[in-house]
């Protein structure tokens, strides 16, 4: 991870600060499988989507990651997650998605789902591991057309945009305390120089306000800039958490 950070740190003192604060972004649990995030999204014409991401320890090449879910109809269903890539030298990210539409009637069990309970099953090396939220299962429910939960991370990039002279986006954070700061550290010249800006509270994204959406927008981007790289810091209760895309930082292009 340190060699990733050296790409955009312009001075020794600045480097020392970021080396310390980025360390918590490493996998901090011995749990072999752990939810990253999940959401339920609904739209007109009967469209419902249930999707998310999972992190697993890379214990063997052959493995299966399965989402075991109940959409509220009294039955449990399974959907397989697919490999996305490494998160560090010993862990991987896997994504899953189940969707339905009244147009093609796929996965009709989701059509009327008001909430979904689920757990994650990880099969590897002849062993089966579960992340079931400490025996309570995870759940997402419809709230203003969508709902998002965070598992392992306390901060996660939601979206980004680079259009004309504006760099903007949204960040999901766990609501760990009323007072918090969400900061974007970015570069327009491949980390030769860095800039900072702050996000502001936009809305809650689930019914219990456990996850919030914070929005940022910087309107001083020169039209000649074709690409921006950035990372996100979240400071709450005296602790700073980072989402730096597993040491790779995020990139947004025109």
Short mmCIF file of C-alpha atoms in Angstrom, two decimals:
data_model
loop_
_atom_site.label_atom_id
_atom_site.label_comp_id
_atom_site.label_asym_id
_atom_site.label_seq_id
_atom_site.Cartn_x
_atom_site.Cartn_y
_atom_site.Cartn_z
CA UNK A 1 0.00 0.00 0.00
CA UNK A 2 2.88 2.37 0.78
CA UNK A 3 4.18 2.25 -2.77
CA UNK A 4 0.71 3.27 -3.97
CA UNK A 5 0.75 6.28 -1.66
CA UNK A 6 4.19 7.43 -2.79
CA UNK A 7 2.69 8.14 -6.19
CA UNK A 8 0.85 11.16 -4.91
CA UNK A 9 2.72 12.36 -1.83
CA UNK A 10 4.81 15.39 -2.65
CA UNK A 11 6.81 15.81 0.56
CA UNK A 12 8.29 13.74 3.39
CA UNK A 13 6.11 15.23 6.13
CA UNK A 14 2.99 14.87 4.03
CA UNK A 15 3.98 11.26 3.33
CA UNK A 16 4.33 10.43 7.02
CA UNK A 17 0.84 11.71 7.80
CA UNK A 18 -0.83 9.76 5.01
CA UNK A 19 1.10 6.57 5.77
CA UNK A 20 -0.39 6.55 9.24
CA UNK A 21 -3.94 7.47 8.34
CA UNK A 22 -4.20 5.09 5.39
CA UNK A 23 -3.19 2.05 7.46
CA UNK A 24 -6.73 1.34 8.79
CA UNK A 25 -7.94 0.74 5.24
CA UNK A 26 -6.23 -2.67 5.32
CA UNK A 27 -8.33 -5.72 6.19
CA UNK A 28 -8.64 -5.44 9.94
CA UNK A 29 -10.50 -8.63 10.80
CA UNK A 30 -9.69 -12.36 10.85
CA UNK A 31 -13.19 -13.02 9.54
CA UNK A 32 -12.73 -14.83 6.20
CA UNK A 33 -15.82 -13.23 4.63
CA UNK A 34 -17.26 -9.80 5.31
CA UNK A 35 -19.91 -7.63 3.71
CA UNK A 36 -18.66 -4.41 2.12
CA UNK A 37 -21.99 -2.88 1.13
CA UNK A 38 -25.45 -3.77 -0.12
CA UNK A 39 -28.46 -1.88 -1.43
CA UNK A 40 -31.98 -2.29 -2.71
CA UNK A 41 -33.13 0.02 -5.48
CA UNK A 42 -36.63 0.33 -6.91
CA UNK A 43 -37.87 2.15 -9.96
CA UNK A 44 -41.07 2.49 -11.93
CA UNK A 45 -42.39 -0.29 -14.16
CA UNK A 46 -41.76 -2.83 -11.40
CA UNK A 47 -37.96 -2.74 -11.48
CA UNK A 48 -36.26 -3.87 -8.25
CA UNK A 49 -32.51 -4.50 -7.83
CA UNK A 50 -30.69 -6.03 -4.88
CA UNK A 51 -26.91 -5.78 -5.17
CA UNK A 52 -23.71 -5.41 -3.19
CA UNK A 53 -20.06 -6.31 -2.59
CA UNK A 54 -18.24 -8.77 -0.35
CA UNK A 55 -14.61 -9.14 0.71
CA UNK A 56 -13.12 -12.61 1.28
CA UNK A 57 -9.75 -13.95 2.37
CA UNK A 58 -8.02 -15.59 -0.59
CA UNK A 59 -7.57 -18.99 1.05
CA UNK A 60 -7.54 -20.98 -2.20
CA UNK A 61 -7.99 -20.47 -5.93
CA UNK A 62 -11.23 -22.49 -6.00
CA UNK A 63 -14.00 -20.82 -4.01
CA UNK A 64 -17.71 -20.02 -4.04
CA UNK A 65 -19.38 -16.90 -2.63
CA UNK A 66 -23.16 -17.15 -2.30
CA UNK A 67 -25.76 -14.67 -1.08
CA UNK A 68 -28.56 -16.41 0.83
CA UNK A 69 -31.55 -14.04 0.87
CA UNK A 70 -35.21 -13.81 1.86
CA UNK A 71 -37.29 -11.12 0.09
CA UNK A 72 -40.12 -11.38 2.63
CA UNK A 73 -42.16 -14.12 0.95
CA UNK A 74 -41.22 -16.79 3.49
CA UNK A 75 -38.65 -18.45 1.22
CA UNK A 76 -34.87 -18.31 1.00
CA UNK A 77 -33.06 -18.04 -2.33
CA UNK A 78 -29.42 -18.16 -3.40
CA UNK A 79 -27.49 -16.04 -5.88
CA UNK A 80 -23.79 -16.37 -6.68
CA UNK A 81 -21.34 -13.50 -6.38
CA UNK A 82 -18.68 -12.97 -9.04
CA UNK A 83 -14.99 -12.19 -8.64
CA UNK A 84 -14.03 -8.55 -9.21
CA UNK A 85 -10.37 -8.33 -8.21
CA UNK A 86 -7.92 -8.16 -5.30
CA UNK A 87 -8.35 -5.68 -2.48
CA UNK A 88 -4.84 -6.38 -1.19
CA UNK A 89 -2.29 -9.21 -1.38
CA UNK A 90 -4.48 -11.70 0.47
CA UNK A 91 -8.12 -10.57 -0.04
CA UNK A 92 -10.58 -10.27 -2.90
CA UNK A 93 -13.71 -8.32 -3.77
CA UNK A 94 -16.79 -10.16 -5.08
CA UNK A 95 -19.98 -8.51 -6.37
CA UNK A 96 -23.56 -9.74 -6.56
CA UNK A 97 -26.78 -8.49 -8.14
CA UNK A 98 -30.33 -9.77 -8.48
CA UNK A 99 -32.92 -7.72 -10.35
CA UNK A 100 -36.46 -8.05 -11.61
CA UNK A 101 -38.82 -6.28 -13.97
CA UNK A 102 -42.47 -6.65 -14.80
CA UNK A 103 -41.43 -6.47 -18.45
CA UNK A 104 -39.57 -9.78 -18.54
CA UNK A 105 -40.74 -11.25 -15.21
CA UNK A 106 -37.24 -12.26 -14.10
CA UNK A 107 -36.78 -13.07 -10.40
CA UNK A 108 -40.47 -12.35 -9.65
CA UNK A 109 -39.90 -12.97 -5.91
CA UNK A 110 -38.31 -9.50 -5.72
CA UNK A 111 -41.18 -7.61 -7.33
CA UNK A 112 -43.08 -6.96 -4.10
CA UNK A 113 -40.16 -7.06 -1.69
CA UNK A 114 -40.37 -4.32 0.92
CA UNK A 115 -37.27 -5.58 2.68
CA UNK A 116 -34.65 -8.26 2.11
CA UNK A 117 -32.83 -10.26 4.77
CA UNK A 118 -29.60 -11.92 3.75
CA UNK A 119 -26.37 -13.59 4.82
CA UNK A 120 -23.16 -14.45 2.96
CA UNK A 121 -21.80 -17.99 2.55
CA UNK A 122 -18.16 -18.53 1.60
CA UNK A 123 -17.02 -22.04 0.61
CA UNK A 124 -13.29 -22.64 0.21
CA UNK A 125 -10.83 -25.46 0.92
CA UNK A 126 -13.57 -27.79 2.15
CA UNK A 127 -14.74 -25.26 4.74
CA UNK A 128 -17.83 -23.06 4.89
CA UNK A 129 -17.71 -19.60 6.46
CA UNK A 130 -20.63 -17.23 7.05
CA UNK A 131 -21.08 -13.53 7.53
CA UNK A 132 -24.58 -13.26 8.98
CA UNK A 133 -24.15 -10.00 10.90
CA UNK A 134 -23.36 -11.76 14.19
CA UNK A 135 -26.38 -14.05 13.88
CA UNK A 136 -28.88 -11.28 13.13
CA UNK A 137 -28.64 -11.39 9.31
CA UNK A 138 -28.34 -8.21 7.26
CA UNK A 139 -31.35 -6.38 5.92
CA UNK A 140 -32.15 -3.65 3.42
CA UNK A 141 -35.58 -2.08 3.04
CA UNK A 142 -37.25 0.34 0.67
CA UNK A 143 -36.87 3.93 1.78
CA UNK A 144 -37.54 6.74 -0.69
CA UNK A 145 -37.03 4.23 -3.53
CA UNK A 146 -33.66 2.94 -2.26
CA UNK A 147 -31.72 1.80 0.79
CA UNK A 148 -28.00 1.19 1.39
CA UNK A 149 -26.08 -0.44 4.23
CA UNK A 150 -22.35 -0.63 4.91
CA UNK A 151 -20.68 -3.70 6.33
CA UNK A 152 -16.92 -3.61 6.85
CA UNK A 153 -16.07 -0.03 5.78
CA UNK A 154 -17.08 3.15 7.58
CA UNK A 155 -16.74 5.24 4.41
CA UNK A 156 -17.32 4.25 0.78
CA UNK A 157 -17.39 6.10 -2.52
CA UNK A 158 -20.90 6.10 -3.98
CA UNK A 159 -20.50 7.98 -7.28
CA UNK A 160 -18.41 10.61 -9.07
CA UNK A 161 -18.69 12.95 -12.06
CA UNK A 162 -16.37 15.20 -14.06
CA UNK A 163 -18.31 17.50 -16.36
CA UNK A 164 -17.25 20.88 -17.78
CA UNK A 165 -15.60 22.70 -14.84
CA UNK A 166 -17.19 20.64 -12.06
CA UNK A 167 -15.90 17.60 -10.15
CA UNK A 168 -18.68 16.21 -7.98
CA UNK A 169 -19.88 13.03 -6.35
CA UNK A 170 -21.38 11.28 -3.35
CA UNK A 171 -19.94 9.37 -0.41
CA UNK A 172 -21.60 6.88 1.94
CA UNK A 173 -20.56 7.01 5.61
CA UNK A 174 -21.69 5.15 8.69
CA UNK A 175 -23.41 7.58 11.03
CA UNK A 176 -21.08 7.03 13.99
CA UNK A 177 -21.69 10.44 15.56
CA UNK A 178 -23.51 13.68 14.83
CA UNK A 179 -20.25 15.60 14.38
CA UNK A 180 -18.16 14.38 11.45
CA UNK A 181 -16.00 15.60 8.57
CA UNK A 182 -15.84 14.12 5.08
CA UNK A 183 -12.91 15.35 2.98
CA UNK A 184 -11.85 14.70 -0.61
CA UNK A 185 -8.10 14.71 -1.34
CA UNK A 186 -7.57 14.97 -5.10
CA UNK A 187 -5.10 15.78 -7.84
CA UNK A 188 -5.46 17.03 -11.38
CA UNK A 189 -1.79 16.37 -12.32
CA UNK A 190 -1.16 12.77 -11.21
CA UNK A 191 -0.18 13.72 -7.63
CA UNK A 192 2.45 16.31 -8.50
CA UNK A 193 0.21 18.60 -6.48
CA UNK A 194 -2.81 17.91 -4.29
CA UNK A 195 -5.99 19.74 -3.40
CA UNK A 196 -8.60 19.26 -0.71
CA UNK A 197 -12.30 19.92 -0.47
CA UNK A 198 -15.16 18.98 1.82
CA UNK A 199 -18.40 17.12 1.37
CA UNK A 200 -21.62 18.14 3.09
CA UNK A 201 -24.56 16.14 4.40
CA UNK A 202 -27.14 15.39 1.74
CA UNK A 203 -29.54 12.75 3.04
CA UNK A 204 -29.99 9.55 5.00
CA UNK A 205 -30.06 6.47 2.79
CA UNK A 206 -31.89 4.07 5.09
CA UNK A 207 -34.72 4.15 7.57
CA UNK A 208 -32.65 4.15 10.77
CA UNK A 209 -30.18 6.83 9.57
CA UNK A 210 -27.28 4.44 10.14
CA UNK A 211 -25.81 5.35 6.74
CA UNK A 212 -25.72 8.85 5.27
CA UNK A 213 -25.05 10.26 1.81
CA UNK A 214 -22.60 13.19 1.74
CA UNK A 215 -22.24 15.23 -1.45
CA UNK A 216 -19.24 17.15 -2.78
CA UNK A 217 -18.93 19.53 -5.72
CA UNK A 218 -15.87 21.53 -6.78
CA UNK A 219 -16.51 24.04 -9.55
CA UNK A 220 -12.98 25.29 -10.23
CA UNK A 221 -11.77 22.50 -12.53
CA UNK A 222 -10.13 23.76 -15.71
CA UNK A 223 -11.80 22.46 -18.86
CA UNK A 224 -8.42 21.14 -20.06
CA UNK A 225 -8.30 18.64 -17.18
CA UNK A 226 -9.34 15.24 -18.51
CA UNK A 227 -8.77 13.12 -15.40
CA UNK A 228 -8.85 13.47 -11.61
CA UNK A 229 -7.54 11.01 -9.03
CA UNK A 230 -8.75 11.13 -5.45
CA UNK A 231 -9.26 9.48 -2.07
CA UNK A 232 -11.81 10.09 0.70
CA UNK A 233 -11.24 10.64 4.42
CA UNK A 234 -13.92 10.45 7.11
CA UNK A 235 -13.13 11.83 10.55
CA UNK A 236 -15.46 11.07 13.46
CA UNK A 237 -14.93 10.69 17.22
CA UNK A 238 -11.25 11.56 16.82
CA UNK A 239 -10.62 8.75 14.32
CA UNK A 240 -9.97 9.10 10.59
CA UNK A 241 -11.06 6.39 8.15
CA UNK A 242 -10.06 6.25 4.49
CA UNK A 243 -11.53 4.95 1.30
CA UNK A 244 -8.64 5.01 -1.15
CA UNK A 245 -9.97 2.19 -3.37
CA UNK A 246 -7.77 -0.39 -1.66
CA UNK A 247 -4.60 1.60 -2.21
CA UNK A 248 -5.31 2.37 -5.87
CA UNK A 249 -7.19 5.67 -5.35
CA UNK A 250 -10.22 6.54 -7.47
CA UNK A 251 -10.06 7.93 -11.00
CA UNK A 252 -12.76 9.92 -12.76
CA UNK A 253 -12.42 10.97 -16.39
CA UNK A 254 -14.38 13.05 -18.86
#
